[in-house]
Coordinates of C-alpha atoms and ligand atoms in Angstrom, one line a residue:
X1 CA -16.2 1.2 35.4
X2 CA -12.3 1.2 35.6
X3 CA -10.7 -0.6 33.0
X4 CA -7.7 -2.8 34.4
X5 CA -4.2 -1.5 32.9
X6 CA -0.7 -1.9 32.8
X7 CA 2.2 -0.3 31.2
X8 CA 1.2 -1.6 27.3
X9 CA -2.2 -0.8 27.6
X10 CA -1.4 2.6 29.2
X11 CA 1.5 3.4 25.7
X12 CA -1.1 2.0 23.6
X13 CA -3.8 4.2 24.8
X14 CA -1.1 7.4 24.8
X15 CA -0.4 6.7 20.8
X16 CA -0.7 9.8 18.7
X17 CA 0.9 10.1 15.2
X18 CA 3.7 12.5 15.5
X19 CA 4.9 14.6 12.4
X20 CA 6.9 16.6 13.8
X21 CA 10.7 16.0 14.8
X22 CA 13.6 17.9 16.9
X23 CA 16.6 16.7 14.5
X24 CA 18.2 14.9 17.4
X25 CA 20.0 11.5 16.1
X26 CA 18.4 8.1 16.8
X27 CA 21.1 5.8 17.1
X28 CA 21.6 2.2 14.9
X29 CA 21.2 0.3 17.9
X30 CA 17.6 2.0 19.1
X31 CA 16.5 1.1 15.4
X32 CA 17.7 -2.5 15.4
X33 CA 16.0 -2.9 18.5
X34 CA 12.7 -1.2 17.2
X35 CA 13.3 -3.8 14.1
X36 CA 14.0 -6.9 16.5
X37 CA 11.0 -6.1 18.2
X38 CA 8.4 -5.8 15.5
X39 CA 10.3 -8.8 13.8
X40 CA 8.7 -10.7 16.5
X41 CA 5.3 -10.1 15.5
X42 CA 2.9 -13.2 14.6
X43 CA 2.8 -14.1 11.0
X44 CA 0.6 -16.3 8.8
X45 CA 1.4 -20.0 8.5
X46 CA 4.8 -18.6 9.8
X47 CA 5.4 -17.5 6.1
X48 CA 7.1 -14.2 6.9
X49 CA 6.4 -12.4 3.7
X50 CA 7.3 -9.3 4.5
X51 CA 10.5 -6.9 4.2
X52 CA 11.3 -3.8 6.1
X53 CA 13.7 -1.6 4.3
X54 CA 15.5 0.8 6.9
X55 CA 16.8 4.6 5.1
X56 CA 18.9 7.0 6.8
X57 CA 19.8 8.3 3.2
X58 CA 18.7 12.8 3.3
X59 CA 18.4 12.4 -0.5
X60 CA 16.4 9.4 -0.4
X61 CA 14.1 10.3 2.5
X62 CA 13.8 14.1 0.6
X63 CA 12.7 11.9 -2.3
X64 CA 10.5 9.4 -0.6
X65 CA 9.2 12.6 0.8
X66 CA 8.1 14.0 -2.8
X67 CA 6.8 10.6 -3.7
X68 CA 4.3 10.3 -0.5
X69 CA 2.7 13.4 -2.1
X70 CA 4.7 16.4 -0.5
X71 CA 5.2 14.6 3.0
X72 CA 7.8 17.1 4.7
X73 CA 8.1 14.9 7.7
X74 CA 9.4 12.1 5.4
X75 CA 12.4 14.3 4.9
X76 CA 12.9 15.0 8.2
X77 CA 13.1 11.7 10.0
X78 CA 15.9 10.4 11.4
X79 CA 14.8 7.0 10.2
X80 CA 12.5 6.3 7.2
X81 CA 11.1 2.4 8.0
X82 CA 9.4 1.3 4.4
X83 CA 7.0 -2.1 5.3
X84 CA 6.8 -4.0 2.3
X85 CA 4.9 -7.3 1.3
X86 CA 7.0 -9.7 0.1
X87 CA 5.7 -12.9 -1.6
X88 CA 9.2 -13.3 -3.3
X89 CA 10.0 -14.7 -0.3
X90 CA 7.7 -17.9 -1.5
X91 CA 9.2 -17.9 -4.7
X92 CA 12.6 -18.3 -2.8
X93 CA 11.2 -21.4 -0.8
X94 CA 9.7 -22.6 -3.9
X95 CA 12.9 -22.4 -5.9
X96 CA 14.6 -24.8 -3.1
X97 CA 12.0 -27.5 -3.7
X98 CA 11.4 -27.0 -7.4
X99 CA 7.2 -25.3 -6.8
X100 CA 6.7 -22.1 -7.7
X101 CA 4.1 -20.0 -5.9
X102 CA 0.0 -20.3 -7.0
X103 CA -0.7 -17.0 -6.2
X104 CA -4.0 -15.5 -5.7
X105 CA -5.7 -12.9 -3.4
X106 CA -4.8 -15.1 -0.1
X107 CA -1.8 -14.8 -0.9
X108 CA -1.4 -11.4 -1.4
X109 CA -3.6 -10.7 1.4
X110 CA -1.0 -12.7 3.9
X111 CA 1.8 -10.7 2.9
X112 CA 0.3 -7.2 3.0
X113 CA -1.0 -8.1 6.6
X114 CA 2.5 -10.0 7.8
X115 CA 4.0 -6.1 6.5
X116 CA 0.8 -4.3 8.3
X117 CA 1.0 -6.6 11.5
X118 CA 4.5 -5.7 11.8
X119 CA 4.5 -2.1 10.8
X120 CA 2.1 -1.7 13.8
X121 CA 4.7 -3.5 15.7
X122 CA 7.3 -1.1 15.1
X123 CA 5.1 2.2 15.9
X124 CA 4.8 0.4 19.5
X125 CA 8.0 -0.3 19.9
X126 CA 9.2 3.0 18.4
X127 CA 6.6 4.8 21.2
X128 CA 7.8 2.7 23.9
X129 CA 11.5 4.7 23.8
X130 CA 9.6 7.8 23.7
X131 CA 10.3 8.0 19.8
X132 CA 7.8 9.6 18.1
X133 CA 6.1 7.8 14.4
X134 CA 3.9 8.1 11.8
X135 CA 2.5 5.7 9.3
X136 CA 3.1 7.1 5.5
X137 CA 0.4 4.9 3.4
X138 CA 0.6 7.7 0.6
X139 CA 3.2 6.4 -0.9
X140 CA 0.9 3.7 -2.3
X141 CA 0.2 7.0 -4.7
X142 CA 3.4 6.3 -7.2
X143 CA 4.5 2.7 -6.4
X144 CA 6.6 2.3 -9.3
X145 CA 8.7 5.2 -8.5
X146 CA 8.9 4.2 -4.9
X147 CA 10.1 0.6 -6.3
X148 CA 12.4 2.3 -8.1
X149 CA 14.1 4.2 -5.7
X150 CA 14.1 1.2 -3.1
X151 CA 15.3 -0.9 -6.2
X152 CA 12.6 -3.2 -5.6
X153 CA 12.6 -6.7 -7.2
X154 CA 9.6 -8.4 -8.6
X155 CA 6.8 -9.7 -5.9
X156 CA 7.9 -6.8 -3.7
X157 CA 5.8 -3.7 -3.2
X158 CA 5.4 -1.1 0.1
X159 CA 2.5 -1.5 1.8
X160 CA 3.5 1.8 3.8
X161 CA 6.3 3.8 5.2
X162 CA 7.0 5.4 8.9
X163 CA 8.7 8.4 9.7
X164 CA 10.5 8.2 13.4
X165 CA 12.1 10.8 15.1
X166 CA 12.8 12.3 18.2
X167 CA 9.3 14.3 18.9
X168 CA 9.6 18.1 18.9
X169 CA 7.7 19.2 21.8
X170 CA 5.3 17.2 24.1
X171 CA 3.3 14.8 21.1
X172 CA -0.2 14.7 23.9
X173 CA -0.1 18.5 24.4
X174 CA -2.6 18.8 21.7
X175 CA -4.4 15.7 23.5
X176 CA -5.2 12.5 21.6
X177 CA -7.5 12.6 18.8
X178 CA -10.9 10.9 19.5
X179 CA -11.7 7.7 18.2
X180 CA -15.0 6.9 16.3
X181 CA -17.8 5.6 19.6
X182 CA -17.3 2.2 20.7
X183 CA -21.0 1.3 20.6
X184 CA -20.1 2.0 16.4
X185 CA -17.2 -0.4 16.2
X186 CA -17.5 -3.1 18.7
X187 CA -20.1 -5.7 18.3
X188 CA -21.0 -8.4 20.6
X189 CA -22.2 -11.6 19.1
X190 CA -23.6 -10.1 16.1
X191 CA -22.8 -7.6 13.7
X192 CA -25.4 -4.1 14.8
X193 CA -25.4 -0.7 13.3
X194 CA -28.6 0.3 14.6
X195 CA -27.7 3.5 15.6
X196 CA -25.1 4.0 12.8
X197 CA -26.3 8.1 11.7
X198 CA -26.7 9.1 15.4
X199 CA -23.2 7.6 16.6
X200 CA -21.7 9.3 13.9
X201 CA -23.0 12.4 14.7
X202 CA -21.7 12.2 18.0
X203 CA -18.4 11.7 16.9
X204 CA -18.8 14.6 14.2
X205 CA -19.2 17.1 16.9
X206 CA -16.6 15.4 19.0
X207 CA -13.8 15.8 16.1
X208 CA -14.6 18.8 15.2
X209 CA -14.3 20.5 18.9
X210 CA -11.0 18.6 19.3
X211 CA -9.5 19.7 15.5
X212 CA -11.1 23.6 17.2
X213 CA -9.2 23.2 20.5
X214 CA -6.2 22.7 18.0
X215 CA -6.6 25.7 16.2
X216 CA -7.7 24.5 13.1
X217 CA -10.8 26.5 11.7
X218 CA -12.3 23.7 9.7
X219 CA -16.2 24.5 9.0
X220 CA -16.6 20.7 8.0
X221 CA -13.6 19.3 9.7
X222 CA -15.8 16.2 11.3
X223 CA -15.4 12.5 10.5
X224 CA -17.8 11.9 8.1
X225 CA -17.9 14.9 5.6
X226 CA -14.5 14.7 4.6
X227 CA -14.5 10.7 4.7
X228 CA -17.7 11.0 2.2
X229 CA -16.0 13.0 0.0
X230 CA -12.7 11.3 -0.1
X231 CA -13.9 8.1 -0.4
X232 CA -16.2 8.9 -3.4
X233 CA -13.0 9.3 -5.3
X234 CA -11.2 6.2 -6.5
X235 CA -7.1 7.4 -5.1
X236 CA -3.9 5.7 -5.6
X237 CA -5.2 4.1 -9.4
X238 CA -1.8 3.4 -10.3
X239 CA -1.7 0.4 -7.5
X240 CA -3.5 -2.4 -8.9
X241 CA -1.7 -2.1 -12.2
X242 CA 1.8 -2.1 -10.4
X243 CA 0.6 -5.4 -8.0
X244 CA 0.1 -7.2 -11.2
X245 CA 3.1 -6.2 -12.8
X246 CA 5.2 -7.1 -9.8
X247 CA 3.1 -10.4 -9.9
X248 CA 1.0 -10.3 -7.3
X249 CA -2.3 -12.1 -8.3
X250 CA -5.7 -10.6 -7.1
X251 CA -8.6 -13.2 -7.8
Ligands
LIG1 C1 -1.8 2.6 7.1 C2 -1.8 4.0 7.5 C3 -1.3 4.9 6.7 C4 -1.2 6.3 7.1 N1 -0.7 7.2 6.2 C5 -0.5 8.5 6.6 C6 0.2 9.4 5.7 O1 0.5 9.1 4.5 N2 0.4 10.6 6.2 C7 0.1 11.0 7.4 O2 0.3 12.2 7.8 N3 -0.6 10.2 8.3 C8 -0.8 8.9 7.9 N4 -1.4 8.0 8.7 C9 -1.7 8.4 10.1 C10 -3.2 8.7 10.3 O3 -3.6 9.9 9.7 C11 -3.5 8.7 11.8 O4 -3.1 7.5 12.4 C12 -5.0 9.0 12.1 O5 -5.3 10.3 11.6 C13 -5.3 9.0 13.6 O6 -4.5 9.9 14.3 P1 -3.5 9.5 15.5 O7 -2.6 8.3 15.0 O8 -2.6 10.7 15.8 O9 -4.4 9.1 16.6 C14 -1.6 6.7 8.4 C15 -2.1 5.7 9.2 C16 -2.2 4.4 8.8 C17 -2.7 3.4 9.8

């Protein structure tokens, strides 16, 4: 069956993470408009509770780069966009009409999905001028220190960064990396994971030939091996502890 397509659904289907930059500069005005795009995005009850911080800064982005965990690519953006969730913005509304903000996991929720939604945004947008992006969640790893250096106020925390950049070399000569099967992830009607352990599988042997075609000799380089072992480790403890300090509310 051929899908029907169109110039969106053909970028979206080209997007790979790209890591990798050539140094060239990316003008103010091909950021604004990256910005002005995403701002766009739908967002709940209209709320907006979200802030994107834009740094250009080398000594920042070298130390954004240290906080993300050793992320050299942070450093060598042109651009560094930081999506944060922003329920100060409530407080701010509140202040006008003398309410201050419940709280709660809703609300938290709504703002780090208004940051997510337009995040995404942004990586489209970015791709669409032939810019290449990646999403930097780890530096959810120290978010005091990355409040600090973005002089964050309180109700304010990054949800995730992006690194954008002119890509060095062709970003689908490696080819696109294989998503998990459809059959796994798309349900009609009804939730069904049936075939769960054999789909997986599949997908195991799928990843690992495309990380071999890369180069990479990874004996256990599938999906779920390293997945399995990642996840049975609790990362990034530092976060809820910092939420609640910068008042977010999580029950
Ligand atoms: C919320 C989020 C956070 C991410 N954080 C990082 C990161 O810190 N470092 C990184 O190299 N890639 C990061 N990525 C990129 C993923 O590794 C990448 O999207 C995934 O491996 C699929 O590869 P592709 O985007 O090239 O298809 C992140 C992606 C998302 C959605």
């Amino acid at each position: 069956m051929t899908l029907p397509s169109n110039p969106t659904i053909d970028l979206m289907h080209n997007h790979v993470s790209v890591r990798s930059f050539s140094g060239e500069p990316v003008s103010d005005e091909m950021v604004e408009a990256v910005v002005e795009a995403a701002r766009r995005s739908p967002t709940s009850s209209n709320w907006q509770t979200y802030s994107v911080i834009v740094i250009r800064d080398a000594e920042r982005k070298r130390r954004l780069a240290q906080l993300a965990g050793g992320q050299d690519h942070v450093a060598e953006s042109q651009v560094f966009l930081a999506f944060a969730a922003d329920i100060r913005r409530l407080s701010q509304a509140g202040s006008l009409h003398g309410e201050t903000p419940a709280g709660g996991l809703n609300q938290a929720m709504v703002s780090i999905v208004d940051a997510t939604i337009v995040g995404q945004s942004a990586q489209i947008a970015a791709e669409s001028f032939g810019l290449g992006a990646v999403m930097v969640g780890g530096l959810r790893r120290d978010p005091q220190g990355v409040a600090d250096e973005l002089g964050l106020p309180e109700g304010v925390f990054v949800v995730f960064g992006m690194s954008i950049g002119w890509p060095a070399g062709d970003p689908l000569a490696p080819g696109l990396k294989p998503r998990l099967p459809a059959e796994l992830v798309v349900h009609h009607e009804q939730y069904s994971d049936d075939d769960a352990d054999e789909l997986i599988e599949r997908y195991d042997e799928e990843l690992k030939a495309f990380y071999e075609r890369r180069g990479r000799n990874l004996a256990d380089a599938a999906w779920s091996a390293p997945v399995a072992t990642r996840s049975a480790v609790r990362s990034y403890t530092d976060l809820a502890p910092f939420l609640l300090k910068q008042g977010f509310t999580l029950d």
